[in-house]
């Protein structure tokens, strides 16, 4: 039996909050009597015992008034603690501690907070503490004391204000007794047991109905497994048959493959023979055309022809070498003429440069005011003297400018140092002023705060009067709240709600009885629902299969077929596919032959086109176009014009030279053409200068004309050599290539026709195979759909049987309707209960309002005490205000003095900066004046460039005289060389024609050898092709093998078709076994049987155990416990 021993109290009600105020009370056994005057704390001890054991506060208190008032303790936070030591049901020592906290914040109601509780036990000689929240702590205390919370609240630790509850109203008294003896829990247990037994009885009946269907599914699954085993045996036998047929087909296929390979080789050999025949004819035609173009065919041997060709090549190279040497001599003479003109031009230009130099020297001397340089031309000594004087003048001006700049820079540096010193002083004063300003602002802010505090204190007396008025009003409101509370009226409403709740509970029991009556027809309905569900599932499966394959099958057959129709259609489609494959193989053989002919024609055309492109490229490289005759005639005209121009320029040189000599040597010169005497010397000099300038241009023109003439002659030789190539181009374009292209075009047309046939047959074959695959894919689902339709007919028959059993039964009120009405009644019952709780809450709220008003009165009293203590600090704040005012005035005076020192420093700094800027401006001006005094040196540089012009001029005149001598000798040999060049070119043209004839003979000999090689290959292929006729017409044994092969393949296809049917049946059976209906039929039947038997046994136990004898035993023990609670040796206070 549990027994309390000691309890300590701290910070509760009037008990103090200091450690010295803690009070400890020890309890005696079996009885402890508390004696004392009113206010001694007897009730507080009972309240503490109730709180520490059950966690319940006294009536009308939420904890705020239970803890010591913080205002009375002059603290913002007060903590209360209750500790209890007792012995639990097991005889072990247990200590429990509960803590609370109340915090006062301003004028608000104190905030109450419950802290964590601690339970301490002694295990194995050591203390074990467990921190726990309130709910967990309450459960631990109930378990340790061995009594319920209701017993602790209403019996053991009943408050004196509620001690007369046994004299209360009947309903409230019944509620408390039910809570004390836990009668409600026993009633709920009985109701739960009744509902559970009823529910399990319904479950047993449902299990019995389901077991019938599950047993059918189990038997059906066994039948499907037997069929699956049979089909697998038949499939294995069919596979063995297919393997035997494959063993017979393999050697026949190898033999027929060898025949096909040999036939392919024969076709290839036949194509090669045809290609060689075509090539042979083409080469014979080419040789005949070449012989017709040749004037005479060389009759000697190949060695003689090769020797003649090599000798001819050596002769041509020797003549070309002589031609090159002669042309080089002519070019050398032309180069001499060009060099003469260049030297004469350089001489004239040098004379002009000397005149310009003297003019620039004279201008520079005048600019520098130097004497002795007025007359031109100047000699080398004068120029050197001028150079020394100019350099000396330039050095003097530069030194003077640099000295002035150094003086100005020293003055600038002195000014800058003065500016830096004054700027440092100014910066120091500014930082001092900033510090004092910050200190002044800080003091002013502190002074402002002190003054605001004084102002608040000045208004405290007014606030004190206001608080007295508020206290009076709060006390008045408290009295009115006590008078206006209607707790009795709310309690009367609660009684009315309790009557409504009883009526609803009676109606709920009636609905339970009606639902039990309706459950008698549950088995038949359950069977009907399961059958309808099964029918819906199978109809959905059939619908899915039809929707999945309806479009494909209707497009193939025109309607939705059954299994037999679909199998017949697939067999017919297989025959069509076989016929199409045979046609496709035949067309492919024809196409291969056509492709071989096409490749041969393409190779010939490509070779001819390459040959034609090579010839045309040679013609284009030489002529610049493909119009050979027009280009050749135009080239001959250009050669004649260029030759005439060259002769004219060669004669002009001699004529101009003779005219200049006549005008220079004669005493009274006259015009060599019109014999007119020149009236003045100036006119004569102009004529001579004009002739000399034209004579200087003649060598360049003559050289360019000769080079152009050589290029045109070389081009003419090349064009003459292209005449045979031009003839070959015409033949290729007009005869050979058109014939080959027509032949290729015919072959391409045949190939395109065959390709179209191949594509058509392939498209047809792919379409047929696709249709066959689609039909085969649908076959399995069609078989499954037939089985579903058979099952549907069985299910519909069973549904009709169950419907016949339900005829004559009144089913206007279903279980769902009764269940819905029961739920609505239960909802009304819950609503009534919630209204009752709301009324009770209103009673509690009015009690809380009264308690809140009491707390507000206490707060106003506390604030009144606080203002009284603050008014005593007013004198100290006034003293601080006077001291801060004096410090601020001192800082203000220091700032004014610093500003007075700052003004002259700023003025001095601005003046020094202005003087430094003036010095910089004067320095820049001096620097610019010095640069203007130093003259530009470009004229002087030009003087130095032309200082050594006289030696260069003498050297160029000597070179010009030597060149004139060489030119005179070259003119004498030039005519002879030009004549030799003409003869050599004529010999070379003759040799080119002979070389072309020799090349044609060599080409003819080479083609004859190639023709012989082609004839040899053709004869060899003809010898190898003797078996062509034999292989094209195979013997009878090959035909017999083909027929045998077709029969075996037909038998193999039939066996594969049966095998495919077996596989589809096996897949269908396996798919059915994988479905939940049959796959888990045995397991579901076993599980459902176990559930039914265990539920029956559990129901039987409930009927046996919870009958009247057990209820009587429970009530007997309840009476015993009631007596035990009031036994004298029990725990009491």
XYZ file of C-alpha atoms in Angstrom, residues 255 406 520 966 1132:
5
model
C 24.067 -28.574 -102.365
C 66.929 74.729 -63.925
C -29.176 -12.002 -42.176
C 78.991 48.453 -126.297
C -5.569 9.712 4.129
